GROMACS .gro file of C-alpha atoms in nm:
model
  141
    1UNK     CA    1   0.412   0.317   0.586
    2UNK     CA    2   0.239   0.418   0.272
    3UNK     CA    3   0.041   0.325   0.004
    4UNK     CA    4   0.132   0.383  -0.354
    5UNK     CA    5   0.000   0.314  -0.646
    6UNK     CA    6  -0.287   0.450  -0.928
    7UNK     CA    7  -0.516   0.692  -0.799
    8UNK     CA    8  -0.801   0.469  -0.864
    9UNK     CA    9  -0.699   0.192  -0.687
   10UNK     CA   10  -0.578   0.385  -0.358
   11UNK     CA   11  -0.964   0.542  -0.337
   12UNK     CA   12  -1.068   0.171  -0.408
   13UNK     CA   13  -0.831   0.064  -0.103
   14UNK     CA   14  -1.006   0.275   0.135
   15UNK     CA   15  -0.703   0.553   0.099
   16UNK     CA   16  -0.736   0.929   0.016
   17UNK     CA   17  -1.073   0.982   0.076
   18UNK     CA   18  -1.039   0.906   0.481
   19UNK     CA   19  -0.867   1.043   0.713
   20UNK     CA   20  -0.787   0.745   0.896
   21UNK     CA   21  -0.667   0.388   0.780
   22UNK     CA   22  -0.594   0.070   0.959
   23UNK     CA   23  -0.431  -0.249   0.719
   24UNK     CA   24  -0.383  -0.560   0.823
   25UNK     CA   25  -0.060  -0.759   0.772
   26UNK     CA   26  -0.108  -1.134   0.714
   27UNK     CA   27   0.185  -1.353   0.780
   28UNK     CA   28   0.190  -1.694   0.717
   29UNK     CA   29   0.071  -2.005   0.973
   30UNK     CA   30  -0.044  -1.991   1.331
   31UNK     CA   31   0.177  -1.839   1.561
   32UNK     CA   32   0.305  -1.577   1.348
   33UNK     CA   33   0.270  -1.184   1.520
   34UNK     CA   34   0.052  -1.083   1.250
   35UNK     CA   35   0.054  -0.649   1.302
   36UNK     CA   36  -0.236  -0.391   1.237
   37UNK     CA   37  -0.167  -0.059   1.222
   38UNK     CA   38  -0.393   0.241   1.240
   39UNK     CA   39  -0.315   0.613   1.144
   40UNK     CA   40  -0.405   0.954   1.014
   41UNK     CA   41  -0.307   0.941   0.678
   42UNK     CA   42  -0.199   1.229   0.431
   43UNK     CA   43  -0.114   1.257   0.052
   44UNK     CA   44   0.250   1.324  -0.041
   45UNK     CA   45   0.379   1.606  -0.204
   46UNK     CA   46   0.461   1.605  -0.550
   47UNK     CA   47   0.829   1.539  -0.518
   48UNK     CA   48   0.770   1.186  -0.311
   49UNK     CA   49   0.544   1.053  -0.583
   50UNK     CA   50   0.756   1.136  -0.839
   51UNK     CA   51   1.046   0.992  -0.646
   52UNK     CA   52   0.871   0.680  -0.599
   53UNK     CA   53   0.712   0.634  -0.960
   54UNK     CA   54   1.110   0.713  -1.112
   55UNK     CA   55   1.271   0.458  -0.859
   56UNK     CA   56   1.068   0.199  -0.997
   57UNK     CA   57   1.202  -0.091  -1.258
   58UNK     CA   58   1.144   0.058  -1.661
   59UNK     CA   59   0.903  -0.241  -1.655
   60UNK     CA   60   0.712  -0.146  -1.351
   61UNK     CA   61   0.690   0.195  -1.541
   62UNK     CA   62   0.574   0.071  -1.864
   63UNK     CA   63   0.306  -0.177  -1.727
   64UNK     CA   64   0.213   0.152  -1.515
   65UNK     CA   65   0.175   0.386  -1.809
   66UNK     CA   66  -0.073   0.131  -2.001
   67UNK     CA   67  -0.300   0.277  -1.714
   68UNK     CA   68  -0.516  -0.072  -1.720
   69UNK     CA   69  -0.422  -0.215  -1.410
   70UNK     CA   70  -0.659  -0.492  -1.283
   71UNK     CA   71  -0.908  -0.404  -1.621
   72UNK     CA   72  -1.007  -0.730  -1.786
   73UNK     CA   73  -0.865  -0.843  -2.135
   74UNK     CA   74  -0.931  -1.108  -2.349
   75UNK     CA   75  -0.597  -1.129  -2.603
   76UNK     CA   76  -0.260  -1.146  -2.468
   77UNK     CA   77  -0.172  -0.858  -2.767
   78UNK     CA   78  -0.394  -0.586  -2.554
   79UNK     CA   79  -0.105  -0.601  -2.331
   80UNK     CA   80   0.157  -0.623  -2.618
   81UNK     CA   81   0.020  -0.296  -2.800
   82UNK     CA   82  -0.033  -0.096  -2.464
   83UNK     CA   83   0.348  -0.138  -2.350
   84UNK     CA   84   0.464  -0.011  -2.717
   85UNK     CA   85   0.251   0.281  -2.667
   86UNK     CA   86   0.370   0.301  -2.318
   87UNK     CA   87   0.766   0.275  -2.416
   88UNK     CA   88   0.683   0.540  -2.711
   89UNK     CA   89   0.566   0.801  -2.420
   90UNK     CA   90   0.874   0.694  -2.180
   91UNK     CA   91   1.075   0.824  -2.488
   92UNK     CA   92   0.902   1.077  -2.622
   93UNK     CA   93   0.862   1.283  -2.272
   94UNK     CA   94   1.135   1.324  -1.986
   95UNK     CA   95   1.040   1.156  -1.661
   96UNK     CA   96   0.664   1.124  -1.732
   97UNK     CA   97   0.476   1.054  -1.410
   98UNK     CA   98   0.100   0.962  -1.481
   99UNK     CA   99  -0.114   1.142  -1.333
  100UNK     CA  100  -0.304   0.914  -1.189
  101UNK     CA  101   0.004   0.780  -0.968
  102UNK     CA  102  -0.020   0.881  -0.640
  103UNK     CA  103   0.106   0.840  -0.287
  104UNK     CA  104  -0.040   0.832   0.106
  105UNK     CA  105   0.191   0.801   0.398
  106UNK     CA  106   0.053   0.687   0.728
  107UNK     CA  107   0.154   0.820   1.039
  108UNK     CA  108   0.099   0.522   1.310
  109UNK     CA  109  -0.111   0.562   1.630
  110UNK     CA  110  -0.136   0.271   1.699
  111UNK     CA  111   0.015  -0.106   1.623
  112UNK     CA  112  -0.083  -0.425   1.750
  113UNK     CA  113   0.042  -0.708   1.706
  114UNK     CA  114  -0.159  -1.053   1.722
  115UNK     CA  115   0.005  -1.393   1.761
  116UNK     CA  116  -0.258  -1.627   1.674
  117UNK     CA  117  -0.296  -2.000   1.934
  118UNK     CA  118  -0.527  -2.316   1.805
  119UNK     CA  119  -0.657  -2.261   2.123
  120UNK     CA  120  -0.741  -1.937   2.133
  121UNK     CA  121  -0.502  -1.847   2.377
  122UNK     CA  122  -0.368  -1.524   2.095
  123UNK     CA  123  -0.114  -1.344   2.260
  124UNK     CA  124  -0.226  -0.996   2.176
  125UNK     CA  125  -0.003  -0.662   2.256
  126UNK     CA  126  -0.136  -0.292   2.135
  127UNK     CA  127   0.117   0.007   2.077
  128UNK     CA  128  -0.044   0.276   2.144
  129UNK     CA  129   0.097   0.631   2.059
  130UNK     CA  130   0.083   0.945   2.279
  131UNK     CA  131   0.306   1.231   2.249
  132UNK     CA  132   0.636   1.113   2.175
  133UNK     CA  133   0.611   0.802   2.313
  134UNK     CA  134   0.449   0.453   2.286
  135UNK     CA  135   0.300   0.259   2.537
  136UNK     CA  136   0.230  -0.138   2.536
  137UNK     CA  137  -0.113  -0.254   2.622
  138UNK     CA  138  -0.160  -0.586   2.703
  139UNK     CA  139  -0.510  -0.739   2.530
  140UNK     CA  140  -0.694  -1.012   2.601
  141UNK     CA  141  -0.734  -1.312   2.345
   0.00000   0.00000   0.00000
C-alpha cells in the first residue's frame, strides 16, 4: 500500500511524520468487508517517486505541477494560466518531478476486515502479522 501524492498533503494525511499509519477503506452499503490496515510506514527512495510521478497521465502531471492542489480559487482562468505555465516547464525541462511529490509505502501488520450487520451482529476478523506469517483473530462485534 502507499500513499502518494504532494508533500503537503501526505503530512496533512497523517503520513511522513509517524511512524505508524492505519487507513480505513470504506466500501459501499451494509454488509460489505470494509478493511483497516495498520503498518510501519517508510518514505520511498527517489527512483519510486519518480517512477510513480512519470507513470502518471500528462494531465495528472500538469494539474500536479500548478502545485495548488485543494487551494481555493475564484476564476476558472487561475486554473487556465497555471496549466500553461505548467505545460511550458513539462517542455522546457526533461522529466521534471516537483519536489514536493512524494511517496510512503506501508508495510502491513495488521488487517482487519469488518462486515458491518443492522443488527450489530459485524462479523469482524483481524490479520495479524508475526514473522512470516499471518494469523486470523476472530473479534467480537
Amino acid at each position: 500500500m502507499a500513499f502518494r501524492g504532494e508533500r503537503g498533503q501526505s503530512e496533512e494525511a497523517g503520513v511522513g511524520g509517524e511512524s505508524v499509519c492505519g487507513t480505513d477503506f470504506l466500501l459501499a452499503g451494509v454488509g460489505a468487508a470494509d478493511p483497516r490496515v495498520t503498518g510501519r510506514v517508510a518514505a520511498d527512495p527517489a527512483t519510486v517517486v519518480a517512477t510513480d510521478f512519470l507513470d502518471r497521465p500528462l494531465g495528472s502531471r500538469e494539474m500536479a505541477l500548478t502545485r495548488r492542489q485543494s487551494e481555493p480559487f475564484t476564476d476558472p482562468t487561475e486554473i487556465d494560466e497555471a496549466l500553461d505555465k505548467a505545460r511550458l516547464e513539462l517542455e522546457a525541462t526533461a522529466d521534471p518531478i516537483p519536489q514536493e511529490w512524494v511517496s510512503y509505502s506501508v508495510a502491513p501488520d495488521e488487517v482487519e476486515f469488518w462486515q458491518g450487520d443492522p443488527q450489530r451482529g459485524h462479523r469482524r476478523l483481524r490479520y495479524e502479522a508475526d514473522g512470516g506469517s499471518w494469523f486470523r483473530i476472530r473479534l467480537w462485534p
